[in-house]
Structures are given as C-alpha cells and as structure tokens.
Coordinates of C-alpha atoms and ligand atoms in Angstrom, one line a residue:
X29 CA -13.2 45.8 40.8
X30 CA -16.2 46.0 43.0
X31 CA -18.3 43.1 44.2
X32 CA -22.0 43.3 44.4
X33 CA -23.7 45.7 46.8
X34 CA -24.3 43.8 49.9
X35 CA -26.8 45.2 52.4
X36 CA -25.5 48.7 52.3
X37 CA -21.9 47.7 52.1
X38 CA -19.8 47.3 49.0
X39 CA -17.3 44.6 49.2
X40 CA -13.8 45.4 48.1
X41 CA -12.7 42.4 46.2
X42 CA -9.6 43.9 44.7
X43 CA -7.1 45.3 47.2
X44 CA -5.4 47.8 45.1
X45 CA -8.3 49.4 43.3
X46 CA -8.2 53.0 42.6
X47 CA -10.8 55.5 41.6
X48 CA -13.1 57.8 43.4
X49 CA -15.5 55.1 44.6
X50 CA -12.8 54.1 47.1
X51 CA -13.4 57.3 49.0
X52 CA -16.7 56.0 50.4
X53 CA -15.4 52.6 51.4
X54 CA -15.1 51.9 55.1
X55 CA -11.7 50.8 56.2
X56 CA -11.4 47.1 55.6
X57 CA -10.6 46.4 59.2
X58 CA -13.9 48.0 60.4
X59 CA -16.5 46.1 58.4
X60 CA -20.0 47.3 58.5
X61 CA -22.8 45.1 57.5
X62 CA -26.4 44.6 58.4
X63 CA -25.6 42.5 61.4
X64 CA -23.3 45.2 62.9
X65 CA -26.0 47.7 62.0
X66 CA -28.4 45.8 64.3
X67 CA -25.9 45.6 67.0
X68 CA -25.1 49.3 66.8
X69 CA -28.8 50.1 67.2
X70 CA -29.1 47.8 70.2
X71 CA -26.1 49.4 71.8
X72 CA -27.6 52.9 71.2
X73 CA -30.9 51.9 72.7
X74 CA -29.2 50.1 75.6
X75 CA -31.3 47.0 74.8
X76 CA -28.9 44.5 76.3
X77 CA -27.4 46.9 78.8
X78 CA -24.5 47.6 76.4
X79 CA -23.5 43.9 76.2
X80 CA -22.4 42.1 73.1
X81 CA -22.2 38.4 73.6
X82 CA -22.2 36.0 70.6
X83 CA -21.4 32.3 70.3
X84 CA -20.3 29.7 67.7
X85 CA -22.5 26.6 68.2
X86 CA -21.3 23.7 66.1
X87 CA -22.9 20.2 66.3
X88 CA -20.0 17.8 66.9
X89 CA -21.0 15.5 64.0
X90 CA -18.2 16.3 61.6
X91 CA -15.2 18.5 61.0
X92 CA -15.6 22.2 60.4
X93 CA -15.5 23.5 56.9
X94 CA -14.8 26.9 55.3
X95 CA -18.5 27.8 55.7
X96 CA -18.2 27.4 59.5
X97 CA -15.1 29.6 59.3
X98 CA -17.4 32.4 58.0
X99 CA -19.6 32.0 61.0
X100 CA -16.6 31.8 63.4
X101 CA -15.0 34.9 62.0
X102 CA -18.3 36.7 62.2
X103 CA -19.2 35.7 65.8
X104 CA -15.7 36.0 67.3
X105 CA -14.9 39.0 65.1
X106 CA -18.0 40.9 66.3
X107 CA -17.2 40.1 70.0
X108 CA -13.6 41.4 69.5
X109 CA -14.7 44.5 67.6
X110 CA -17.2 45.5 70.3
X111 CA -15.2 44.4 73.3
X112 CA -17.8 41.7 73.9
X113 CA -17.6 38.0 74.5
X114 CA -18.0 34.9 72.3
X115 CA -18.6 31.4 73.5
X116 CA -17.7 28.1 71.9
X117 CA -20.6 25.8 72.5
X118 CA -21.2 22.3 71.3
X119 CA -24.7 21.7 70.3
X120 CA -24.5 18.0 71.3
X121 CA -28.1 17.0 71.5
X122 CA -28.0 14.1 69.0
X123 CA -26.1 11.2 70.6
X124 CA -26.2 8.9 67.6
X125 CA -24.1 11.1 65.3
X126 CA -21.8 12.8 67.6
X127 CA -18.3 11.9 68.6
X128 CA -15.4 13.1 70.8
X129 CA -13.1 13.1 67.8
X130 CA -15.2 15.8 66.3
X131 CA -15.2 17.9 69.5
X132 CA -11.5 17.8 69.6
X133 CA -11.1 18.7 66.0
X134 CA -13.5 21.6 66.3
X135 CA -11.7 23.0 69.4
X136 CA -8.4 22.7 67.6
X137 CA -9.7 24.3 64.4
X138 CA -11.3 27.4 66.1
X139 CA -8.1 27.9 68.0
X140 CA -6.0 27.5 64.9
X141 CA -8.1 30.1 63.2
X142 CA -6.9 32.5 65.9
X143 CA -9.9 32.8 68.2
X144 CA -10.2 32.3 71.9
X145 CA -13.2 31.7 74.2
X146 CA -11.3 32.0 77.5
X147 CA -13.2 29.7 79.9
X148 CA -16.4 29.8 78.0
X149 CA -16.4 26.4 76.4
X150 CA -19.9 25.0 76.8
X151 CA -21.9 21.9 75.9
X152 CA -25.6 21.8 75.4
X153 CA -25.6 18.5 77.2
X154 CA -24.6 20.3 80.4
X155 CA -28.1 21.9 80.2
X156 CA -30.1 18.7 79.8
X157 CA -31.4 18.9 83.3
X158 CA -32.4 22.5 83.0
X159 CA -34.0 21.9 79.6
X160 CA -36.0 19.0 81.2
X161 CA -37.2 21.3 83.9
X162 CA -38.2 23.9 81.4
X163 CA -40.2 21.2 79.5
X164 CA -41.9 20.2 82.8
X165 CA -42.8 23.9 83.3
X166 CA -44.4 24.1 79.9
X167 CA -46.3 20.9 80.4
X168 CA -47.5 22.1 83.8
X169 CA -48.7 25.3 82.1
X170 CA -50.7 23.2 79.6
X171 CA -48.3 24.2 76.8
X172 CA -46.8 20.8 76.1
X173 CA -48.2 17.3 75.9
X174 CA -47.1 13.7 75.5
X175 CA -48.2 12.2 72.2
X176 CA -48.4 8.5 71.5
X177 CA -48.4 8.9 67.8
X178 CA -45.5 7.4 65.9
X179 CA -43.0 9.7 64.1
X180 CA -44.7 8.7 60.8
X181 CA -48.1 9.6 62.1
X182 CA -46.9 12.9 63.5
X183 CA -45.5 13.7 60.1
X184 CA -48.8 12.9 58.4
X185 CA -50.8 14.9 60.9
X186 CA -48.6 17.9 60.2
X187 CA -50.5 19.0 57.1
X188 CA -49.0 20.8 54.1
X189 CA -47.8 24.3 53.2
X190 CA -51.3 25.0 51.8
X191 CA -53.5 22.9 54.2
X192 CA -53.7 22.9 58.0
X193 CA -52.5 19.9 60.1
X194 CA -54.7 17.6 62.2
X195 CA -54.7 17.6 65.9
X196 CA -53.5 14.5 67.6
X197 CA -56.0 12.5 69.7
X198 CA -53.5 13.0 72.6
X199 CA -53.5 16.7 72.3
X200 CA -56.0 17.4 75.1
X201 CA -54.5 15.0 77.6
X202 CA -54.9 16.3 81.2
X203 CA -51.8 18.0 82.6
X204 CA -51.3 15.5 85.4
X205 CA -51.2 12.6 82.9
X206 CA -48.7 14.5 80.7
X207 CA -46.5 15.1 83.7
X208 CA -46.6 11.5 84.7
X209 CA -45.9 10.1 81.2
X210 CA -43.1 12.5 80.6
X211 CA -41.5 11.5 83.9
X212 CA -41.8 7.9 82.9
X213 CA -40.4 8.6 79.5
X214 CA -37.3 9.9 81.2
X215 CA -37.3 6.9 83.6
X216 CA -36.9 4.6 80.6
X217 CA -40.3 2.9 80.8
X218 CA -41.0 3.2 77.1
X219 CA -39.4 2.1 73.9
X220 CA -37.6 4.3 71.4
X221 CA -40.1 6.1 69.2
X222 CA -43.2 5.1 71.2
X223 CA -43.9 8.6 72.6
X224 CA -42.8 12.2 72.2
X225 CA -43.3 15.4 74.1
X226 CA -44.8 18.1 71.9
X227 CA -45.4 21.8 72.3
X228 CA -49.1 22.7 72.1
X229 CA -49.1 25.6 69.8
X230 CA -51.3 25.7 66.6
X231 CA -51.9 22.9 64.2
X232 CA -53.3 25.4 61.7
X233 CA -50.4 27.8 61.8
X234 CA -49.1 28.8 58.3
X235 CA -45.6 28.3 59.7
X236 CA -45.2 24.5 59.9
X237 CA -42.6 24.9 62.6
X238 CA -45.4 26.0 64.9
X239 CA -47.6 23.0 64.4
X240 CA -47.0 21.4 67.7
X241 CA -43.3 20.6 67.2
X242 CA -41.7 17.7 68.9
X243 CA -39.6 18.8 71.9
X244 CA -38.4 15.4 73.2
X245 CA -38.0 12.0 71.7
X246 CA -37.2 8.7 73.4
X247 CA -33.8 7.3 72.4
X248 CA -31.9 4.7 74.4
X249 CA -28.5 5.8 73.2
X250 CA -25.2 6.4 74.8
X251 CA -24.2 10.1 74.7
X252 CA -20.5 11.0 74.3
X253 CA -20.6 13.1 77.5
X254 CA -23.7 12.1 79.5
X255 CA -23.3 8.3 78.9
X256 CA -26.6 6.5 79.6
X257 CA -28.0 9.1 82.0
X258 CA -30.6 10.1 79.5
X259 CA -33.0 8.2 77.3
X260 CA -35.0 11.3 76.3
X261 CA -33.2 13.8 74.1
X262 CA -34.2 17.3 73.3
X263 CA -34.9 18.2 69.6
X264 CA -32.8 20.8 68.0
X265 CA -35.5 23.4 67.8
X266 CA -36.4 23.1 71.5
X267 CA -32.8 23.1 72.7
X268 CA -31.1 25.7 70.5
X269 CA -32.9 28.8 71.7
X270 CA -32.7 27.6 75.3
X271 CA -28.9 27.3 75.0
X272 CA -28.6 30.9 73.8
X273 CA -30.9 32.0 76.6
X274 CA -29.1 30.1 79.3
X275 CA -25.8 31.6 78.3
X276 CA -27.1 35.1 78.1
X277 CA -26.3 35.5 74.4
X278 CA -27.3 38.9 73.1
X279 CA -27.1 38.3 69.4
X280 CA -27.8 34.7 68.1
X281 CA -26.3 34.8 64.6
X282 CA -27.3 31.9 62.5
X283 CA -27.9 31.0 58.8
X284 CA -31.0 31.8 56.8
X285 CA -32.6 28.4 57.0
X286 CA -33.5 29.2 60.6
X287 CA -35.5 32.3 59.8
X288 CA -38.7 30.3 59.8
X289 CA -37.8 28.8 63.1
X290 CA -37.4 32.1 64.8
X291 CA -41.1 32.4 65.7
X292 CA -40.9 29.0 67.4
X293 CA -37.8 30.0 69.5
X294 CA -39.6 33.2 70.4
X295 CA -42.7 31.2 71.4
X296 CA -40.7 28.9 73.6
X297 CA -38.9 31.7 75.4
X298 CA -42.0 33.8 75.9
X299 CA -44.0 30.8 77.2
X300 CA -41.2 30.1 79.7
X301 CA -40.7 33.8 80.6
X302 CA -37.0 33.3 80.0
X303 CA -34.2 35.7 78.9
X304 CA -34.5 36.4 75.2
X305 CA -31.6 36.9 72.8
X306 CA -32.0 38.6 69.3
X307 CA -31.7 36.0 66.5
X308 CA -30.2 37.3 63.3
X309 CA -30.0 35.3 60.1
X310 CA -27.4 35.6 57.3
X311 CA -26.7 33.7 54.1
X312 CA -24.5 30.6 54.4
X313 CA -21.3 30.4 52.3
X314 CA -21.3 28.3 49.2
X315 CA -18.2 27.8 47.3
X316 CA -17.7 26.6 43.7
X317 CA -16.2 23.2 42.9
X318 CA -16.8 21.8 46.3
X319 CA -19.6 20.6 48.6
X320 CA -20.3 22.2 51.9
X321 CA -22.5 20.0 53.9
X322 CA -21.2 17.7 56.6
X323 CA -23.4 14.9 55.4
X324 CA -21.8 15.0 52.0
X325 CA -18.3 15.5 53.3
X326 CA -18.8 12.5 55.6
X327 CA -19.8 10.5 52.5
X328 CA -16.6 11.5 50.8
X329 CA -14.7 10.2 53.8
X330 CA -16.7 7.1 54.3
X331 CA -16.6 6.0 50.7
X332 CA -12.9 6.6 50.4
X333 CA -13.0 9.3 47.8
X334 CA -10.6 11.2 50.0
X335 CA -8.1 10.1 52.6
X336 CA -10.0 11.6 55.5
X337 CA -11.5 14.8 56.9
X338 CA -8.1 16.4 56.6
X339 CA -7.5 15.4 53.0
X340 CA -6.0 18.5 51.4
X341 CA -8.7 18.5 48.8
X342 CA -11.5 18.9 51.4
X343 CA -13.0 22.3 52.1
X344 CA -12.6 21.5 55.8
X345 CA -10.4 23.7 58.0
X346 CA -8.2 20.7 58.7
X347 CA -7.9 20.0 55.0
X348 CA -7.1 23.6 54.1
X349 CA -4.6 23.7 56.9
X350 CA -2.9 20.6 55.7
X351 CA -3.0 21.9 52.2
X352 CA -1.0 24.9 53.3
X353 CA -3.6 27.6 53.9
X354 CA -2.8 30.0 56.8
X355 CA -5.3 31.2 59.4
X356 CA -4.7 34.8 58.1
X357 CA -5.7 33.8 54.5
X358 CA -8.9 32.2 55.7
X359 CA -9.8 35.2 57.9
X360 CA -9.0 37.6 55.0
X361 CA -11.3 35.5 52.7
X362 CA -14.1 35.7 55.3
X363 CA -13.6 39.5 55.5
X364 CA -13.8 39.9 51.8
X365 CA -16.9 37.9 51.2
X366 CA -18.8 40.0 53.6
X367 CA -22.2 39.1 55.1
X368 CA -25.5 39.2 53.2
X369 CA -29.0 38.1 53.5
X370 CA -29.3 36.5 50.1
X371 CA -27.8 33.2 49.1
X372 CA -24.9 33.2 46.7
X373 CA -22.0 31.1 45.7
X374 CA -18.5 32.5 46.0
X375 CA -15.9 31.6 43.4
X376 CA -13.2 29.4 45.0
X377 CA -10.7 31.4 43.0
X378 CA -11.2 34.2 45.6
X379 CA -10.1 31.8 48.4
X380 CA -7.1 30.8 46.2
X381 CA -6.3 34.4 45.6
X382 CA -6.2 35.1 49.3
X383 CA -3.6 32.4 50.1
X384 CA -1.5 33.3 47.0
X385 CA -1.4 36.9 48.0
X386 CA -0.2 36.1 51.5
X387 CA 2.3 33.5 50.5
X388 CA 3.7 35.8 47.9
X389 CA 4.8 38.0 50.7
X390 CA 5.8 35.5 53.3
X391 CA 6.9 32.2 51.7
X392 CA 10.6 31.7 51.0
X393 CA 11.5 30.8 47.4
X394 CA 13.3 27.6 46.7
X395 CA 13.9 25.6 43.6
X396 CA 12.2 22.3 43.0
X397 CA 11.9 20.2 39.9
X398 CA 8.7 18.3 39.5
X399 CA 9.4 16.4 36.2
X400 CA 13.1 16.2 36.0
X401 CA 15.1 16.1 32.8
X402 CA 18.9 15.6 33.0
X403 CA 21.1 18.4 31.6
X404 CA 24.8 17.9 31.3
X405 CA 27.1 20.9 30.8
X406 CA 29.9 19.4 28.6
X407 CA 32.4 22.2 29.2
X408 CA 31.9 22.5 33.0
X409 CA 34.7 20.8 34.9
X410 CA 33.8 17.4 36.3
X411 CA 33.8 17.1 40.0
X412 CA 33.5 20.9 40.5
X413 CA 30.8 22.5 42.7
X414 CA 30.0 26.2 43.0
X415 CA 27.7 27.8 45.6
X416 CA 25.3 30.2 44.0
X417 CA 23.7 33.0 45.9
X418 CA 19.9 32.8 45.7
X419 CA 17.4 35.4 46.9
X420 CA 15.0 34.1 49.6
X421 CA 12.2 36.4 48.7
X422 CA 12.3 39.3 46.2
X423 CA 9.3 40.8 48.0
X424 CA 11.2 41.0 51.3
X425 CA 14.9 41.7 51.1
X426 CA 15.0 41.1 54.9
X427 CA 14.6 37.4 54.3
X428 CA 18.2 37.3 53.0
X429 CA 19.9 34.9 50.6
X430 CA 21.1 31.3 50.7
X431 CA 23.6 29.2 48.8
X432 CA 22.5 26.7 46.2
X433 CA 25.0 24.2 44.9
X434 CA 25.7 24.1 41.1
X435 CA 27.6 21.4 39.2
X436 CA 28.0 19.8 35.8
X437 CA 24.9 17.6 35.9
X438 CA 21.6 19.3 36.6
X439 CA 17.9 18.6 36.6
X440 CA 15.6 21.0 34.8
X441 CA 11.9 20.9 34.3
X442 CA 10.9 18.7 31.4
X443 CA 8.4 21.3 30.3
X444 CA 11.3 23.8 30.0
X445 CA 12.6 22.0 26.9
X446 CA 10.9 21.7 23.5
X447 CA 12.6 20.0 20.6
X448 CA 10.5 22.0 18.1
X449 CA 9.3 25.1 19.9
X450 CA 6.8 27.7 18.8
X451 CA 8.1 31.2 18.5
X452 CA 6.7 32.4 21.8
X453 CA 8.6 29.6 23.7
X454 CA 11.5 31.3 25.4
X455 CA 13.0 28.4 27.2
X456 CA 15.4 25.7 26.1
X457 CA 15.5 24.2 22.6
X458 CA 18.2 22.8 20.4
X459 CA 20.6 25.7 19.6
X460 CA 18.9 28.1 22.1
X461 CA 20.4 29.8 25.0
X462 CA 18.7 30.3 28.4
X463 CA 19.6 31.7 31.8
X464 CA 19.8 29.3 34.7
X465 CA 18.4 31.2 37.6
X466 CA 21.2 32.6 39.9
X467 CA 23.8 30.7 37.7
X468 CA 25.0 30.8 34.1
X469 CA 23.7 31.0 30.6
X470 CA 23.6 27.6 28.9
X471 CA 23.1 26.7 25.2
X472 CA 21.6 23.4 24.2
X473 CA 23.8 21.6 21.7
X474 CA 22.1 18.2 21.6
X475 CA 19.1 16.3 22.9
X476 CA 19.8 12.6 23.6
X477 CA 16.9 10.3 23.0
X478 CA 15.8 6.9 24.2
X479 CA 16.4 4.8 21.1
X480 CA 13.2 2.8 21.5
X481 CA 10.7 5.4 22.6
X482 CA 12.2 8.5 21.0
X483 CA 11.7 10.3 24.3
X484 CA 14.3 12.9 25.1
X485 CA 16.3 11.6 28.2
X486 CA 19.1 14.1 28.4
X487 CA 20.2 17.5 27.2
X488 CA 23.9 18.3 26.4
X489 CA 24.7 21.9 26.8
X490 CA 27.6 24.3 27.0
X491 CA 27.9 27.2 29.4
X492 CA 29.4 30.6 29.1
X493 CA 31.7 31.1 32.2
X494 CA 31.5 34.9 31.7
X495 CA 27.8 34.9 32.7
X496 CA 27.9 33.9 36.3
X497 CA 24.9 35.5 38.1
X498 CA 23.0 35.7 34.8
X499 CA 24.4 38.9 33.2
X500 CA 26.0 38.9 29.8
X501 CA 29.3 40.9 29.4
X502 CA 28.6 41.5 25.7
X503 CA 25.1 42.7 26.4
X504 CA 23.4 39.9 24.4
X505 CA 19.7 39.4 25.2
X506 CA 18.5 36.1 26.6
X507 CA 14.8 36.0 27.3
X508 CA 14.2 32.8 29.2
X509 CA 15.2 32.1 32.8
X510 CA 14.6 28.6 34.1
X511 CA 15.1 26.9 37.4
X512 CA 17.4 23.9 38.0
X513 CA 19.0 21.7 40.6
X514 CA 22.4 20.1 40.9
X515 CA 21.6 16.4 40.4
X516 CA 24.2 15.2 42.9
X517 CA 22.9 17.5 45.6
X518 CA 19.2 17.4 45.0
X519 CA 16.9 15.7 47.5
X520 CA 14.2 13.4 46.3
X521 CA 10.8 14.3 47.6
X522 CA 7.2 13.2 47.1
X523 CA 4.9 16.0 45.8
X524 CA 1.2 15.8 45.8
X525 CA -0.4 18.0 43.2
X526 CA -3.9 18.8 44.0
X527 CA -6.6 20.0 41.7
X528 CA -10.3 20.7 42.3
X529 CA -12.2 17.8 43.8
X530 CA -15.1 18.2 41.4
X531 CA -15.3 18.8 37.7
X532 CA -18.3 21.1 37.8
X533 CA -18.8 24.4 39.6
X534 CA -21.9 23.3 41.4
X535 CA -21.5 19.6 42.4
X536 CA -24.4 20.0 44.8
X537 CA -26.8 20.6 42.0
X538 CA -26.0 17.6 39.8
X539 CA -28.9 16.0 38.0
X540 CA -31.2 13.7 40.0
X541 CA -30.0 10.2 40.5
X542 CA -26.4 10.8 39.5
X543 CA -25.4 12.4 42.8
X544 CA -22.4 14.5 43.4
X545 CA -20.1 11.5 43.3
X546 CA -20.6 11.3 39.6
X547 CA -18.8 14.6 39.1
X548 CA -15.7 13.9 41.2
X549 CA -12.5 14.9 39.4
X550 CA -10.5 11.7 38.8
X551 CA -7.4 13.9 38.4
X552 CA -7.8 15.8 41.7
X553 CA -4.6 14.2 43.1
X554 CA -1.4 13.5 41.2
X555 CA 1.6 12.2 43.0
X556 CA 5.0 12.7 41.6
X557 CA 8.6 12.0 42.7
X558 CA 10.3 15.3 42.5
X559 CA 13.6 16.9 43.5
X560 CA 14.2 19.9 45.7
X561 CA 17.3 21.9 46.7
X562 CA 19.3 20.6 49.6
X563 CA 18.4 23.6 51.8
X564 CA 15.1 21.9 52.4
X565 CA 16.7 19.0 54.3
X566 CA 14.8 18.7 57.6
X567 CA 12.0 21.1 56.5
X568 CA 9.5 21.2 59.3
X569 CA 6.0 19.8 58.9
X570 CA 3.7 22.6 57.9
X571 CA 6.5 24.8 56.5
X572 CA 5.5 26.7 53.4
X573 CA 7.6 27.6 50.3
X574 CA 7.3 28.9 46.9
X575 CA 8.9 26.5 44.4
X576 CA 10.0 29.1 41.9
X577 CA 7.8 29.2 38.8
X578 CA 5.7 26.3 40.0
X579 CA 3.6 27.3 43.0
X580 CA 3.3 27.2 46.7
X581 CA 4.1 24.0 48.5
X582 CA 3.7 23.0 52.2
X583 CA 5.5 20.2 54.0
X584 CA 2.8 17.6 54.7
X585 CA 2.0 17.5 58.4
X586 CA 1.1 13.8 58.5
X587 CA 3.3 12.0 56.1
X588 CA 6.5 13.9 55.7
X589 CA 9.6 12.6 57.4
X590 CA 13.3 13.6 57.6
X591 CA 14.1 10.7 55.4
X592 CA 11.4 11.4 52.8
X593 CA 10.0 14.8 52.4
X594 CA 6.4 15.1 51.3
X595 CA 5.1 18.3 49.9
X596 CA 1.5 19.3 49.2
X597 CA 1.0 21.9 46.4
X598 CA -1.2 24.5 48.1
X599 CA -1.8 26.4 44.9
X600 CA -0.1 26.9 41.5
X601 CA 1.2 30.3 40.7
X602 CA -1.1 31.0 37.9
X603 CA -3.8 33.2 39.3
X604 CA -7.2 32.5 37.8
X605 CA -8.7 35.0 40.1
X606 CA -6.5 37.8 38.7
X607 CA -7.9 36.9 35.3
X608 CA -11.5 37.0 36.5
X609 CA -10.8 40.2 38.3
X610 CA -9.6 41.8 35.1
X611 CA -12.9 41.1 33.5
X612 CA -14.8 42.7 36.3
Ligands
ATP708 P1 -23.7 21.5 57.6 O1 -24.9 21.9 56.8 O2 -22.5 21.7 56.9 O3 -23.8 20.2 58.3 P2 -24.6 22.8 60.0 O4 -25.3 24.1 60.0 O5 -25.5 21.6 60.2 O6 -23.7 22.6 58.7 P3 -23.5 23.3 62.6 O7 -22.5 22.5 63.3 O8 -24.9 23.3 63.1 O9 -23.5 22.7 61.1 O10 -23.0 24.7 62.3 C1 -22.5 25.6 63.3 C2 -22.7 27.0 62.9 O11 -22.1 27.2 61.7 C3 -24.1 27.3 62.7 O12 -24.4 28.5 63.4 C4 -24.3 27.4 61.2 O13 -25.3 28.4 61.0 C5 -23.0 27.9 60.8 N1 -22.7 27.4 59.4 C6 -22.8 26.1 59.0 N2 -22.5 26.1 57.6 C7 -22.3 27.3 57.2 C8 -22.0 28.0 56.0 N3 -21.9 27.2 54.9 N4 -21.8 29.3 56.0 C9 -21.9 30.0 57.1 N5 -22.2 29.5 58.3 C10 -22.4 28.2 58.4
MG709 MG1 -26.8 22.8 62.1

C-alpha cells in the first residue's frame, strides 16, 4: 500500500489504505518533502526576508509534457502553499529552435492545469540587454575573454573527466581588447562561430562546467521576439541563473542534471555581486511506456508517428487533455508521485488510475456499442418504442436519470455473445438468458450466420414482458447484464481506441542503433465505427462519459462535429493499477 520512502516522506499511493502506519502520514493536501523542508528552514532563519518566490522556466522549443506538469505543480503549488509568488518565464535564449506556437501552447497548458501567474509572465529575451551589460562587467573585471577558437577546438581544449583542460591562446587577452572585440561581436562584424565570449574560471577544475564555459556565441538568427536585434546570444548556463536573479526568485527549483551546474551559477552571481537565489535540484519524472524528452517527442511528430503534439497518445499536456484527462487528475498524480532526489520511473498505470478514479465519480454513464451485433426480439411488437429509465451515475444519485429508447431491433456488443461459451461466460449464448441493462431479460433462441463466412450476423431472441427494469417476478437468477442500443435510435460515431504508444516499458533505453522508433506499438490506435445512445446528440467537444462496461470516453476537441461525433477512449475500465496495488 505504501510507496517507497522518499526523503523523509512516505508517499501514499493507495487512497483508502488502513492500518496504523496511516497515523503518521501528513494530510495529503499538505505535502512535506525535502524542498519544502529547505523552504521552511529559510523562512525560519529569515534568509529571504520571509519571501517565497518560485518560477516555471520552460524553453519554448516544444509542447509541455507530464514531466513539466510535475515541475509546474511543484513551483506553483509551493507558491500557493506559502502565500508566495510564482512566475511563468520563457527561457527563450536559443532562437533557432523556438517558436511562437510553443509559447502559446505553454501559456495555454499551464493555465489549463489551473495555475496563474498574474502579471508575472516574463521572457529571458527581455533581459538580453542586461545580460550583455553583466557580460561587459565581467570582461572589464578580467573575468571573461573573447576566444577565437572554433567550437570544435573549444571542446578539444576542455579536457576530460580525469584530465585537465588546456588554456586557450586567447585566454590572457588584455581587457581593452576583449571589450572591443565583444562589442564588435554584438555589432555583427564577425561570422557565426568565429568567436565566443568565455568566462575565465579554471581550466583544471574537476567540474567541467567551470572550465571557462562559453557565455556568448555569434548567431545571425532571427529571434521570435527580438527579431534581428541581436547576433550574439547568451548560452543557457550564463543566462539561466541571471534570469532567476533578475526576477528575485528565492528558490530556483530545477532537475538533477543541473546539480553540477550550480557551482557555475554561483560563480557568475558572486563575480557580479548580484542577488543570489537558492537552487534546489529534484529528480525528473520518467514514466513507463513513453518517452519524455522534447527532442524525441518532436521526432514522433515530425516523422508522422503521431498526428501532432496533441495526439492523444502523446505524454504532452495537450495530448492528455485531448485524450480526456482532467487538470485535477494530473495534479493529483503529481501530488502522489512526490518529490525525490533519486531518479526513478513511475508506472503509467498510476496516472491511469488517477483519471479513472476521478471519472468514476464525475463522468455520466451512457451506453455505447463498439462492435455491434444485431439482436432482434421476435415477440416484441414491431414499431413499438419504450423509454427506459437509466441512472446517470450510480456514484452520485444527484446526477439523476435519463430516458433511453428501447425497441425490437437492438445492437449489442459482439463480445457479449459466444456460440460455444466456457462455463464462466455469463453473457449471451444460444438458449441462455441475460438482462438487458435498464430493460428486460432476453433469451437467445437462434444465431443467424452469414452463409459464406459462417460469421454470426444476427441473434434472434425472445423477451419476458414481466421483467421490465430487470427484476424477475418468479425470482429466477440471471447472472449476466449487458448493454444495448435501439438500432433505430442509435447514433453512429467514430471511436478512437488508444493503447500505449510503445511496446516496451522503457522505450528510451532500447538497444543501440535500433532507436525508440523500433518499439512503437503498431496497435496504439484503432479506429472503429460505433453506436451511442441518442442522448449524446450534440455532445460538446471535451465532454467526458463512461460508456458502461467499456471505459471512459471524451468527445474529441478537434474532429468531432454535430453531424459526426468522434470519441477518444481515455482509458478502459479495467484497472491495471488496482492489480499492481494488490500485489504491493
Ligand atoms: P526536455 O528534456 O523534455 O526537453 P527540458 O528540461 O529541456 O525538458 P525545459 O523547457 O527546460 O525542458 O523545462 C522547463 C522546466 O521543467 C525545467 O525546470 C525542467 O527542469 C522541468 N522539467 C523538464 N522535464 C521534466 C521532467 N521530466 N520532470 C520534472 N521536471 C521536468
Ligand atoms: Mg531544459
């Protein structure tokens, strides 16, 4: 029932767990983890004057994914919990990979997740002038120099993990010459890649990040916000710490891979005498059966393996949203996984469990038939229609009931009939009786077959008029209850049945050479023409339902129209997570 111990906090994975260990659990809405521990200490010592100010700093070079959601929930969640602030800041320092479309999608996604930054929407590119001034300041102080080495040569001079680097011949250039060259770099006198500005730190440092890292490169490229104003662009490591400093961030929360960069950020801010936030690193989220790097997700999009960034199979926020996930389910997932300092991979079944749990409470039930089989009730009057009362949500009586039309010719699920069923099969078979949900009991008297293929194309049944609503006056037991639709009233709809995008749990770790594309699941999308009950006419894009006995479905926000409904299966009813949980 319990997840692994995580930095002093035990993560409650199973909501309804009992037992004495629950007594020591913090209430789920007041998470405590090592990051909050640091913040608590800083608040006690008055380190930032009692301020808590975080930020979410995406690079607009792709759509956000569920891993980003973890970071968003953490940063905005902490700000909310402590009555502090959180900024949304675009780290747009790389003009060649960034686009306005990504900026818009990110703004949209963070807002959809339920977070708000008031008027604190910032762009690193707004600080380019200040960053440039800071670079001049370092150069003037003899702590930065212009290097004429090519990128390749800089890399070669860098040394190895075991051996020191080599100093560049330009390293001891006089300050005035550096200032002059840097100014001319900015003025556009030099070609791309011909010079860089580097920090003068220590070519023998055991931390490679401190071996005179590049601060500026020459790049004659159009920037999505600053146009052609700049032809020198700051490197990430130079820019990132400055952005946090400029905004007065107190706690710069980032993922573990930046731990080794922290000494460099510290060095820059100390050398400048600038305001200094506290950086805290945590483990990034990895999820089974998917990839979680923007580079790989972009590849899936560009190579047409998915229909776009918002393909419902993608682990992007836009994809999950289109698939039918709610903001609450994603936030609840992020709460449950907690925050740790060691890398791990979370089972995607936990994410699926979160949405199932929520939709079970909130989604209205309807009937839909994915693979229809005609069922004719021989003794039901032709031309007659009855309105059956159906419960909208057994979990919530307040959601009321609705009418579902019933008539002589029905569709049932093909899987609900077996000509030669095993003993455990409680549905329809020749001579067997089942309950039609909210309607009558029917007995199968004949299965009509296609003469050529032998496939069953129609069932002939009789019904017992005494069993309206599903009860038997004589008390006879009928085990199976199946769903159905009146053929004359049913609406045709397209359903998209999604499965995992990859066939292996760790597609990122596929053998060399093969690449993650070799383990794509060819059956990750199955499209079918289905039928749904007439109450769904005009269902709004994004609306979510439980198709009884089948799963949760959501009206597709891009392709569904009043004329032709399109449903995405969010998740089947079968709960793999519940099974895993039982084994825990
Ligand atoms: P990717 O590796 O997917 O391209 P990134 O780190 O390059 O991600 P950014 O736009 O820089 O993407 O990320 C913005 C913020 O989100 C950063 O603070 C980063 O640490 C955080 N983040 C990115 N991926 C994850 C993840 N898988 N889990 C938790 N946080 C993440
Ligand atoms: Mg990044």
